[in-house]
PDB file of C-alpha atoms in Angstrom:
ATOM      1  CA  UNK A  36     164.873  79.366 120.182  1.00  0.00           C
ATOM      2  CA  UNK A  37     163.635  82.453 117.839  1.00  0.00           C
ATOM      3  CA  UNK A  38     159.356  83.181 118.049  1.00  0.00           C
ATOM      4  CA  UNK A  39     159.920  82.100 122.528  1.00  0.00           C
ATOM      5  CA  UNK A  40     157.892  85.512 122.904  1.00  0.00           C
ATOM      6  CA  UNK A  41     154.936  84.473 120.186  1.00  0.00           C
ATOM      7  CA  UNK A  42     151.519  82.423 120.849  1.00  0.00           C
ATOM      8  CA  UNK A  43     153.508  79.111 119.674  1.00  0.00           C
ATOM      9  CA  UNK A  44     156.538  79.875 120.961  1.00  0.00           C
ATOM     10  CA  UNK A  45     155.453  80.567 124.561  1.00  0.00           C
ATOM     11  CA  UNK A  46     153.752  77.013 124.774  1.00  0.00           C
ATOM     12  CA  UNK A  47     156.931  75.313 123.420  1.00  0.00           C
ATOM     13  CA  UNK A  48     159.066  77.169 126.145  1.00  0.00           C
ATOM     14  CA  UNK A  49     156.819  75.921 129.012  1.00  0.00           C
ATOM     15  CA  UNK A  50     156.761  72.555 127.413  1.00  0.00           C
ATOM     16  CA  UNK A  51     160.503  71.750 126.991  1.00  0.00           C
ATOM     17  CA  UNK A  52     161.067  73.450 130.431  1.00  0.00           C
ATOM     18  CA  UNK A  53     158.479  70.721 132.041  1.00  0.00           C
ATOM     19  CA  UNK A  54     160.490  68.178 129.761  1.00  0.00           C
ATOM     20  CA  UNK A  55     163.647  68.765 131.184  1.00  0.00           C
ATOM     21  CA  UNK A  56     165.527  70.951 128.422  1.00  0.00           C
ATOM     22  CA  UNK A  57     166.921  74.646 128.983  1.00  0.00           C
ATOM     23  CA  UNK A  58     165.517  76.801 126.138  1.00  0.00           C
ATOM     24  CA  UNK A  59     167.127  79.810 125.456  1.00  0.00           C
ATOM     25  CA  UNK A  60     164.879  82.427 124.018  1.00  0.00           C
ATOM     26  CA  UNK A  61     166.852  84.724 121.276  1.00  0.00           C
ATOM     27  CA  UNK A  62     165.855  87.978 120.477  1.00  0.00           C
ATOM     28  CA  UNK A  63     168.061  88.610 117.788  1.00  0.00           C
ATOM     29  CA  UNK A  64     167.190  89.684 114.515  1.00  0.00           C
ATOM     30  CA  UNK A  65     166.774  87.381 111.714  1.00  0.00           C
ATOM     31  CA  UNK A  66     168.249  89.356 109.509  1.00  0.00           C
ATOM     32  CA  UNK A  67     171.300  89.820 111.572  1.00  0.00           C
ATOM     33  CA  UNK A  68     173.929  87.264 112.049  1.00  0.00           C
ATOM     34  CA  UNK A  69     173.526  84.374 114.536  1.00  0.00           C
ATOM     35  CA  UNK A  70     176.168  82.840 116.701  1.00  0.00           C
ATOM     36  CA  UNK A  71     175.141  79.686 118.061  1.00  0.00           C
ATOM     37  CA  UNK A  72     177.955  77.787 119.630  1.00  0.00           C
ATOM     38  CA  UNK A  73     176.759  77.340 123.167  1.00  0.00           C
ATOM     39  CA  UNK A  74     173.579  75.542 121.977  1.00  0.00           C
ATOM     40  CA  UNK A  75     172.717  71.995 121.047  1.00  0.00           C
ATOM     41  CA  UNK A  76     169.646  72.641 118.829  1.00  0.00           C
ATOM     42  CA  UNK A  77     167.793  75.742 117.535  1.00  0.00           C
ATOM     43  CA  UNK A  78     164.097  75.547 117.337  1.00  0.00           C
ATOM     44  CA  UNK A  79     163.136  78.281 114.761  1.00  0.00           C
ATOM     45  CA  UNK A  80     159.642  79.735 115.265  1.00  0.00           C
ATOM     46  CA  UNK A  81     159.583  82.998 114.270  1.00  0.00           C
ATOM     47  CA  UNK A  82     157.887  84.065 110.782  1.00  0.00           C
ATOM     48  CA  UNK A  83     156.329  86.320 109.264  1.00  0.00           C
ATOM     49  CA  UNK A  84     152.900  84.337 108.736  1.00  0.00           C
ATOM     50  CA  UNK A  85     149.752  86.113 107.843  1.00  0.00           C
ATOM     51  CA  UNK A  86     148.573  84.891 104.692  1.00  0.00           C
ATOM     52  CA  UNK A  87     146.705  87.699 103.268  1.00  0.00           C
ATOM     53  CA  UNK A  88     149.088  90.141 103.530  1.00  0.00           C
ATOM     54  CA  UNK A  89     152.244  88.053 102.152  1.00  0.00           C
ATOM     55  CA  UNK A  90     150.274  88.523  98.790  1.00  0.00           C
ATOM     56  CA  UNK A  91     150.342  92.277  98.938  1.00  0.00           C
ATOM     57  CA  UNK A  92     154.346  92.156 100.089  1.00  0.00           C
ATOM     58  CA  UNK A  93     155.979  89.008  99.036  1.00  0.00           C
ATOM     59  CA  UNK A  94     159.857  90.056  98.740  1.00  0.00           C
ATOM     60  CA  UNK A  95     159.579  90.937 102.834  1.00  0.00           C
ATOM     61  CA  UNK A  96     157.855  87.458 103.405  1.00  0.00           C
ATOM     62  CA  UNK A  97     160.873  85.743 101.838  1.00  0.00           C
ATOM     63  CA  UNK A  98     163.619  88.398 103.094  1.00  0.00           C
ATOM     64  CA  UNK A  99     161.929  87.254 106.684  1.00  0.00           C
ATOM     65  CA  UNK A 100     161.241  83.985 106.672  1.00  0.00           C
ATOM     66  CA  UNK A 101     164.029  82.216 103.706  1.00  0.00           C
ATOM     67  CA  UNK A 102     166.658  84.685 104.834  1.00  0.00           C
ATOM     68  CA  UNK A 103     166.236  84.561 108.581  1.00  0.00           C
ATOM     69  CA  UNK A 104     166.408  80.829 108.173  1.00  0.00           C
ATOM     70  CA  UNK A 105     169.413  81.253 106.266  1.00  0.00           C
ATOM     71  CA  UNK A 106     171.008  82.973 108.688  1.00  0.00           C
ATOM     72  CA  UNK A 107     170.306  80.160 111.175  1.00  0.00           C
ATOM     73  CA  UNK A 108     171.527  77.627 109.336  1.00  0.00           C
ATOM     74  CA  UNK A 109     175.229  79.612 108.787  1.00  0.00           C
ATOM     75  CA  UNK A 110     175.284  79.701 112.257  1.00  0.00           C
ATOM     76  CA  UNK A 111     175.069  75.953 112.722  1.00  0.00           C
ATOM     77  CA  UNK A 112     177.824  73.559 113.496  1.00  0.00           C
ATOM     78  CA  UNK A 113     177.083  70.241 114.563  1.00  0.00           C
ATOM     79  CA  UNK A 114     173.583  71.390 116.148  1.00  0.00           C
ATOM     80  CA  UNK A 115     170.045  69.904 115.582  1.00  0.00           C
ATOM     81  CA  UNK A 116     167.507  71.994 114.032  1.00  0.00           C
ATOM     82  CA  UNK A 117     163.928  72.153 113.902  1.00  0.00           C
ATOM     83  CA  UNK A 118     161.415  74.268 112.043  1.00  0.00           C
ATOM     84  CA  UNK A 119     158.091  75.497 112.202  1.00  0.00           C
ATOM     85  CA  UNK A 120     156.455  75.487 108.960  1.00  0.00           C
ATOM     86  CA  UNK A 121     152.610  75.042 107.795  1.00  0.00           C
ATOM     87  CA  UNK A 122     150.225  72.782 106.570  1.00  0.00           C
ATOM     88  CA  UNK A 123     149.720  75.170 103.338  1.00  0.00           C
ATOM     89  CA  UNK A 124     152.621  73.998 101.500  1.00  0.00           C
ATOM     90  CA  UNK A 125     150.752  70.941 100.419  1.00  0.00           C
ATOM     91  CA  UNK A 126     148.938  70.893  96.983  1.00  0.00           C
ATOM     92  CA  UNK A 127     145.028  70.855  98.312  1.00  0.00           C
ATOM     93  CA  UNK A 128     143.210  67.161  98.572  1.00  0.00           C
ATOM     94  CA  UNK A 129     140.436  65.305  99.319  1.00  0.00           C
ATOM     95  CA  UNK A 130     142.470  62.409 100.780  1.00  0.00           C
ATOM     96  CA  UNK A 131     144.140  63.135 104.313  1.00  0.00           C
ATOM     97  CA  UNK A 132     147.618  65.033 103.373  1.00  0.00           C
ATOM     98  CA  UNK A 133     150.368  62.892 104.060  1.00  0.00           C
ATOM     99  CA  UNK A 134     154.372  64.138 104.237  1.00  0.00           C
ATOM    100  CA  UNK A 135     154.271  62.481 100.919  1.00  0.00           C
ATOM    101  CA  UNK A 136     151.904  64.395  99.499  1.00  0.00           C
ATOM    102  CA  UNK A 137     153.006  66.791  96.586  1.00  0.00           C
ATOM    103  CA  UNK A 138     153.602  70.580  97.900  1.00  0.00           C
ATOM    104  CA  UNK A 139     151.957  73.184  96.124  1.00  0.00           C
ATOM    105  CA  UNK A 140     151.852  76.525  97.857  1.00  0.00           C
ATOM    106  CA  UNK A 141     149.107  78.531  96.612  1.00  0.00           C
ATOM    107  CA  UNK A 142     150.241  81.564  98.750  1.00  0.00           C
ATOM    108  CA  UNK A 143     153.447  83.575  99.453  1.00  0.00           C
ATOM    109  CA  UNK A 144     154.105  82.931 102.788  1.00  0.00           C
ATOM    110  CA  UNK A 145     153.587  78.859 102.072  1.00  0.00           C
ATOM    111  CA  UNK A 146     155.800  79.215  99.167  1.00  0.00           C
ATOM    112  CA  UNK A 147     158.332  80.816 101.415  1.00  0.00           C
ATOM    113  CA  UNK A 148     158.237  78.000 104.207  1.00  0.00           C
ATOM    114  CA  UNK A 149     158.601  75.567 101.288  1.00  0.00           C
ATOM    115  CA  UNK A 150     161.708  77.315 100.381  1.00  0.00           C
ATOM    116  CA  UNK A 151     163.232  77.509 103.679  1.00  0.00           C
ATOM    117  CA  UNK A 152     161.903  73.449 104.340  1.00  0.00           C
ATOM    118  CA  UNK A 153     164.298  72.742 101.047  1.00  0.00           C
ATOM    119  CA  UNK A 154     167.399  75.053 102.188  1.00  0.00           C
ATOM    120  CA  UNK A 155     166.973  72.924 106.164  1.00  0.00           C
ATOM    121  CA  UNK A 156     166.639  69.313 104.260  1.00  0.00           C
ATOM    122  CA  UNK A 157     169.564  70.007 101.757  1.00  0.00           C
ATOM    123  CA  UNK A 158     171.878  71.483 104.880  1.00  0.00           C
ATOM    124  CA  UNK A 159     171.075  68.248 107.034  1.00  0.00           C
ATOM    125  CA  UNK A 160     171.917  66.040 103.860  1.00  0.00           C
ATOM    126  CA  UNK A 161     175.133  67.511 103.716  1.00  0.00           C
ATOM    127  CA  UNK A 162     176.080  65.998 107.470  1.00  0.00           C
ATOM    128  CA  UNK A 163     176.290  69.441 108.993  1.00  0.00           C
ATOM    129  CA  UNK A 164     173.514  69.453 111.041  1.00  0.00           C
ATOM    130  CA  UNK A 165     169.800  66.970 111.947  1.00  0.00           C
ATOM    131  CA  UNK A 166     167.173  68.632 110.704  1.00  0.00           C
ATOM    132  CA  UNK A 167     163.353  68.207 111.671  1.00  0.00           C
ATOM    133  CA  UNK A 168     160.353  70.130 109.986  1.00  0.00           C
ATOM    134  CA  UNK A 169     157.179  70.549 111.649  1.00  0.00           C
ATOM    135  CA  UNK A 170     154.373  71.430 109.546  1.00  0.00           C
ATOM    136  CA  UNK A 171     151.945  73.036 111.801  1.00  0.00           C
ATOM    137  CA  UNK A 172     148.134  72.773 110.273  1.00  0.00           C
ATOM    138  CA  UNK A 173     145.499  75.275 111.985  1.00  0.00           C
ATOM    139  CA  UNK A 174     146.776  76.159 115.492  1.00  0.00           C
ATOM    140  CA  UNK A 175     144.385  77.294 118.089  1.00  0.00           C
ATOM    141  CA  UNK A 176     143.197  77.183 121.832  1.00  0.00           C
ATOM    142  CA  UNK A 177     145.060  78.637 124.473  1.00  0.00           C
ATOM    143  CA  UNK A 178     144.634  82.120 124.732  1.00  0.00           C
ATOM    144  CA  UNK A 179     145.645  83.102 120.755  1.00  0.00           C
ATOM    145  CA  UNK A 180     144.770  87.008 120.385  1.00  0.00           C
ATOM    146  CA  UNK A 181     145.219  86.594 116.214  1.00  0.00           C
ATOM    147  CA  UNK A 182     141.648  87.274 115.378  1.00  0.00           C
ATOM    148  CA  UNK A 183     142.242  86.410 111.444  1.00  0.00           C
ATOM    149  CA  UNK A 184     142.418  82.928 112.756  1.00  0.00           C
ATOM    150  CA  UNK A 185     138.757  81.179 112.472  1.00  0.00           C
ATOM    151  CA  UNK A 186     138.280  80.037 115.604  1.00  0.00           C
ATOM    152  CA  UNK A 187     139.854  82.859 117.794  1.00  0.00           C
ATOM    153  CA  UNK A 188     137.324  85.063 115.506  1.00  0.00           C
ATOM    154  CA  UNK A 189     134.454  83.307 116.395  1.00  0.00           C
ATOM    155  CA  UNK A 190     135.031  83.090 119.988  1.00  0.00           C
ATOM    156  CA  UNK A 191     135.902  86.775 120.425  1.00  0.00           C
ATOM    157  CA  UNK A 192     132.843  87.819 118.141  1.00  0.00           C
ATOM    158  CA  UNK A 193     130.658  85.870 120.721  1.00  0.00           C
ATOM    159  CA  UNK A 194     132.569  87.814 123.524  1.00  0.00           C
ATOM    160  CA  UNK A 195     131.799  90.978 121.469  1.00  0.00           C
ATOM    161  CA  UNK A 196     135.424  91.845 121.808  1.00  0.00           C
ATOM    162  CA  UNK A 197     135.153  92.220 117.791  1.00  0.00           C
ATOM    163  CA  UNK A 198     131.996  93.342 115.809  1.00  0.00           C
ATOM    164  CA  UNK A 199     131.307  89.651 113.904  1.00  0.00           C
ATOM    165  CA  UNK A 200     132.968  87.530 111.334  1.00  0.00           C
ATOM    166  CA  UNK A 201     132.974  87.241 107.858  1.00  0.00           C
ATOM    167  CA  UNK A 202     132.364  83.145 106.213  1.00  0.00           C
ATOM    168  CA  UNK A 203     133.505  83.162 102.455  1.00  0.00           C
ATOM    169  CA  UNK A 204     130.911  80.304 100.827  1.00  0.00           C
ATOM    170  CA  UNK A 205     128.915  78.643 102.742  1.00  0.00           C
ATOM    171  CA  UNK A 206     130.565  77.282 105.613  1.00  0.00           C
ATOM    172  CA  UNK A 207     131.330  74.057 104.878  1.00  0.00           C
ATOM    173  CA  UNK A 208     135.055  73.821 103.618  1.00  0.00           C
ATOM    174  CA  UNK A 209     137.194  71.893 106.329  1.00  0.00           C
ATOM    175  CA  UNK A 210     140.619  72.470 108.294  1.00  0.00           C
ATOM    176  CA  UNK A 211     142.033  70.346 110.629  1.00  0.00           C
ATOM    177  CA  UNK A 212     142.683  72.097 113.963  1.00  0.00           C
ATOM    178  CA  UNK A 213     145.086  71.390 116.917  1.00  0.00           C
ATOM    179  CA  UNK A 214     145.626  72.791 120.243  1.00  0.00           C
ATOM    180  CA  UNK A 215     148.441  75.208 120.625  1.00  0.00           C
ATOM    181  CA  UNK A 216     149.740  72.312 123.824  1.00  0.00           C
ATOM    182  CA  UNK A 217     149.404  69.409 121.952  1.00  0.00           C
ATOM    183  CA  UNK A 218     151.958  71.508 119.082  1.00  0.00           C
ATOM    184  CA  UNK A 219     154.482  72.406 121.842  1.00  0.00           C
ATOM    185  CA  UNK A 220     154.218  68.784 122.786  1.00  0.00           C
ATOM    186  CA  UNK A 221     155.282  68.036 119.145  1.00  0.00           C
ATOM    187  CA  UNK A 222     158.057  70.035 118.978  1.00  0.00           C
ATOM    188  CA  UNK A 223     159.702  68.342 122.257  1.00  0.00           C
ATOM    189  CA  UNK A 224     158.962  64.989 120.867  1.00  0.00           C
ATOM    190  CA  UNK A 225     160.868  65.508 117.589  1.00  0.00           C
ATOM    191  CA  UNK A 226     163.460  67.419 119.179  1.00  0.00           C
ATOM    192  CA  UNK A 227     164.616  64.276 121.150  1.00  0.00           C
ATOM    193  CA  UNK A 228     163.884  62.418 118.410  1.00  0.00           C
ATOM    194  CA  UNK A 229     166.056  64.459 116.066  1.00  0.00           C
ATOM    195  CA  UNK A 230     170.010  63.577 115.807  1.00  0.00           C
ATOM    196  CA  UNK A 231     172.974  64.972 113.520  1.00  0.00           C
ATOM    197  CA  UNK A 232     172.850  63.714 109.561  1.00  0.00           C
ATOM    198  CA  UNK A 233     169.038  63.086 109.508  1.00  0.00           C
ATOM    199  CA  UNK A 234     166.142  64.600 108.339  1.00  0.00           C
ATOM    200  CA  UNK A 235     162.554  64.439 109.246  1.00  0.00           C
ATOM    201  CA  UNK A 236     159.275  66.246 108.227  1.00  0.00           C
ATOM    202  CA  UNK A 237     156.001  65.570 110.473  1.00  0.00           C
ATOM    203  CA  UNK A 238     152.391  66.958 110.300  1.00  0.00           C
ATOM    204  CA  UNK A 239     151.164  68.560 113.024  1.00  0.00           C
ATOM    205  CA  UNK A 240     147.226  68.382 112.637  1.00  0.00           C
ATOM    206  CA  UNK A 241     144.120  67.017 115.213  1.00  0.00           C
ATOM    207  CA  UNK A 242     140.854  67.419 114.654  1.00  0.00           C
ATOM    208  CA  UNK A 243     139.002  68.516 110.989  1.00  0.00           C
ATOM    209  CA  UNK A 244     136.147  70.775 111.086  1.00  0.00           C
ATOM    210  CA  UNK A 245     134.277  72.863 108.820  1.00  0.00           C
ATOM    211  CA  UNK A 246     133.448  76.442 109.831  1.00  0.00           C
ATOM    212  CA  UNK A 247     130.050  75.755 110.530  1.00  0.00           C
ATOM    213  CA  UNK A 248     131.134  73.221 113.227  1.00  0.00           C
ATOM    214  CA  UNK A 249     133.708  75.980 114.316  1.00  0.00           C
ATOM    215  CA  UNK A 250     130.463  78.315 114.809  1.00  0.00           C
ATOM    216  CA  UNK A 251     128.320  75.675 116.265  1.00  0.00           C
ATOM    217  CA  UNK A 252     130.942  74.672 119.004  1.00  0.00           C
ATOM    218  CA  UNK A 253     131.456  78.481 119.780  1.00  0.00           C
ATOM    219  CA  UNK A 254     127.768  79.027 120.496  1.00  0.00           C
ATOM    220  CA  UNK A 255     127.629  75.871 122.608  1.00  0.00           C
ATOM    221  CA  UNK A 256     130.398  76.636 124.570  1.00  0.00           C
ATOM    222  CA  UNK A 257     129.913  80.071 125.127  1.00  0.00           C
ATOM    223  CA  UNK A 258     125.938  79.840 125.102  1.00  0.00           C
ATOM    224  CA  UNK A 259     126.200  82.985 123.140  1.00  0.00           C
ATOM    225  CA  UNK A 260     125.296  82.848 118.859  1.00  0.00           C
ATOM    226  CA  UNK A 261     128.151  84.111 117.189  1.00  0.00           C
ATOM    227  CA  UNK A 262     127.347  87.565 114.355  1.00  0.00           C
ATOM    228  CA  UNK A 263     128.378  86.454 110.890  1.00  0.00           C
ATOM    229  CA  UNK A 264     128.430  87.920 107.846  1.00  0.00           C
ATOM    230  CA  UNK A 265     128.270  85.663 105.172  1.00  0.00           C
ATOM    231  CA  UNK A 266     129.698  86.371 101.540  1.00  0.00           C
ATOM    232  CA  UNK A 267     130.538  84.650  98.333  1.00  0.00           C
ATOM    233  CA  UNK A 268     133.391  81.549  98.402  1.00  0.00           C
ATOM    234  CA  UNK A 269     136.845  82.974  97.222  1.00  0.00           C
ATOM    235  CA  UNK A 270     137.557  81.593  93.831  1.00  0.00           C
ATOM    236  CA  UNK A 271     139.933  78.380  94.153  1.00  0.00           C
ATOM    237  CA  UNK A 272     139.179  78.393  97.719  1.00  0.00           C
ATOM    238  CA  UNK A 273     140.975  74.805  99.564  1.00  0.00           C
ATOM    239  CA  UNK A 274     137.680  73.111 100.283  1.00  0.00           C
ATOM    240  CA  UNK A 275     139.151  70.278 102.526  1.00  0.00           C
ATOM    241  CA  UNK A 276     142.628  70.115 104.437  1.00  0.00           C
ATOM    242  CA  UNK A 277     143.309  67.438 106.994  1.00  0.00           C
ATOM    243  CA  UNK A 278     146.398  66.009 107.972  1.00  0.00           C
ATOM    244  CA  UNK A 279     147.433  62.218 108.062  1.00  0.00           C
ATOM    245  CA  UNK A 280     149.918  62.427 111.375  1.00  0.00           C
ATOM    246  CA  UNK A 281     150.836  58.839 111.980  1.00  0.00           C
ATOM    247  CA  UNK A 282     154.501  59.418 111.455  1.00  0.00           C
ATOM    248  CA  UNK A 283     153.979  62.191 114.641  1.00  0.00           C
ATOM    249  CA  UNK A 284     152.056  59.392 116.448  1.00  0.00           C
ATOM    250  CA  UNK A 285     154.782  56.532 115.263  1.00  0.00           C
ATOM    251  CA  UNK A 286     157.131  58.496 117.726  1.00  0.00           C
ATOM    252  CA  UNK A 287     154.547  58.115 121.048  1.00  0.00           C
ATOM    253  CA  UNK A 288     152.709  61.950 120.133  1.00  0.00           C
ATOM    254  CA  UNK A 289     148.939  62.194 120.414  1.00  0.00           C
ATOM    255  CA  UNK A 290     147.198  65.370 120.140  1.00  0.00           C
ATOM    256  CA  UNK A 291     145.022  64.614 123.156  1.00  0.00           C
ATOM    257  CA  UNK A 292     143.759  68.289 123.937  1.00  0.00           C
ATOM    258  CA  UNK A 293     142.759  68.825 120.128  1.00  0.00           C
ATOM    259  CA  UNK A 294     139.307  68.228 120.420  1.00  0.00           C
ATOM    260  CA  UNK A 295     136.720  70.690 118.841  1.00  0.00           C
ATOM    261  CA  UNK A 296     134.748  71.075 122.187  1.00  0.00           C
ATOM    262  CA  UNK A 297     138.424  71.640 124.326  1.00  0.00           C
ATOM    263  CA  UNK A 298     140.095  73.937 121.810  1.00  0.00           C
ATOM    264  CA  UNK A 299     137.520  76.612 121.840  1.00  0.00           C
ATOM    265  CA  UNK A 300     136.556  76.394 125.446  1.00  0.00           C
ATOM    266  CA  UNK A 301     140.164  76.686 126.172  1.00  0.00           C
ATOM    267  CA  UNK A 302     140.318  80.297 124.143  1.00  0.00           C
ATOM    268  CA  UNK A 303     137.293  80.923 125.577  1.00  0.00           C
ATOM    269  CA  UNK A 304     138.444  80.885 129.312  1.00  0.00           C
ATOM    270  CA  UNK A 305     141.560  82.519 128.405  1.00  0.00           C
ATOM    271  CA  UNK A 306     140.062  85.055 126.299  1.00  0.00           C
ATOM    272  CA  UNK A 307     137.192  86.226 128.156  1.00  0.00           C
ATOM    273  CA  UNK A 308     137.825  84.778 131.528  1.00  0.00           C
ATOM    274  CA  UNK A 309     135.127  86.561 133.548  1.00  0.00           C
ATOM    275  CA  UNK A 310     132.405  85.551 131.342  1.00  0.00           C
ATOM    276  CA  UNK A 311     132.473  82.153 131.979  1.00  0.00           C
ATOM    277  CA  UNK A 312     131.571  78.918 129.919  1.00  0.00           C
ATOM    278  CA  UNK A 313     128.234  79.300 129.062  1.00  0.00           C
ATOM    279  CA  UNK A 314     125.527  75.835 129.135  1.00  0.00           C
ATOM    280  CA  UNK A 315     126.163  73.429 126.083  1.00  0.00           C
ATOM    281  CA  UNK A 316     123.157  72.764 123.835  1.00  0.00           C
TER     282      UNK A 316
END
């Protein structure tokens, strides 16, 4: 398992450990050659992943994150393999995305998960390995310390652990968010559900929420207001992403800790522990 040491990846570990499995955490490389013989599946989590800064180096984002996976995959012989890749590959929509829906990265880091989604579906067509892809919408909950993520922002502005936030337009453009438990609970599902010479692709999404819910929920929870700073809408901004998962829930998976009010009381606690939940409005 590459990424066992990141905010996904440590979830996953605890969650195919209660399931049963023996993860392996590797802390190789990706850009060094894998050997892989005395495993039955890889679960590949590690990425780079911060969309702002994949603009400003691109060639890295896809030496990282095409290459590493490339690696992988030469490794492979006969094993299952699953990936972690995002929500932003998907040409933006009104209508819930489904894993139909037509990809259209509109950054560098989605166009390079894109890429390595095609290099894992055309290795598992040609009978070498089962391949499963999990695209991951907006993670949260559980302790994330990524404060370019919206609602670990918000939640550490009202601990004052950073100065505020910044809301591009006007706060009502929508993600769809899902606990970081219910996602490790994902991957376990498809990895028993994944077998040699197939090759899936679920979403991974729970609840949709526009930033101004995000905000409101923070305040409520926390009983503190939250400092923002609001400024002008990026131009093309994605004003609505949610993700149809009933090929996830076709399987038995339900994303039953993805609720606005449990996600950000969950980073909250584990956040600022010693402040305490404050009284909901």
């Amino acid at each position: 398992m590459t990424g066992a040491t990141g905010y996904v990846g440590r979830a996953v570990l605890r969650e195919l450990r209660v399931h049963g499995h023996e993860p392996v955490a590797s802390r190789q490389r990706l850009s060094e050659p894998f050997e892989l013989a005395d495993v039955d599946a890889v679960i590949h989590l590690a990425a780079a992943a911060r969309v702002r800064e994949s603009f400003v180096d691109p060639l890295s984002y896809y030496e990282t994150n095409v290459g590493g996976t490339l690696n992988l995959l030469k490794a492979l012989k006969g094993q299952r393999f699953l990936l972690a890749s995002t929500g932003g590959v998907y040409r933006p929509s009104d209508a819930p995305l489904t894993e139909e829906s037509v990809r259209e990265p509109s950054s560098p880091y989605a166009a390079t998960k894109a890429a390595a989604e095609d290099l894992v579906a055309w290795a598992a067509r040609s009978g070498q390995i089962g391949a499963t892809t999990l695209r991951l919408f907006n993670v949260a909950g559980g302790g994330d310390t990524d404060t370019t993520r919206v609602i670990t922002r918000a939640v550490a502005s009202a601990a004052g652990t950073v100065p505020g936030m910044e809301v591009y337009g006007d706060g009502t453009a929508v993600r769809d968010f899902v606990h970081v438990r219910d996602v490790a609970a994902a991957f376990v599902v498809a990895l028993e559900a994944c077998s040699v010479g197939t090759s899936s692709v679920y979403n991974v999404g729970g609840t949709p929420a526009s930033v101004q819910d995000v905000l409101a929920a923070v305040s409520d929870v926390t009983g503190r207001p939250v400092p923002v700073e609001w400024k002008p809408a990026h131009p093309g901004e994605v004003r609505f992403q949610r993700a149809d998962v009933s090929r996830l829930r076709a399987l038995g998976w339900e994303p039953v800790h993805s609720s606005l009010e449990e996600i950000v009381r969950d980073q909250w606690l584990a956040s600022a522990p010693g402040s305490g939940p404050g009284p909901s409005r």
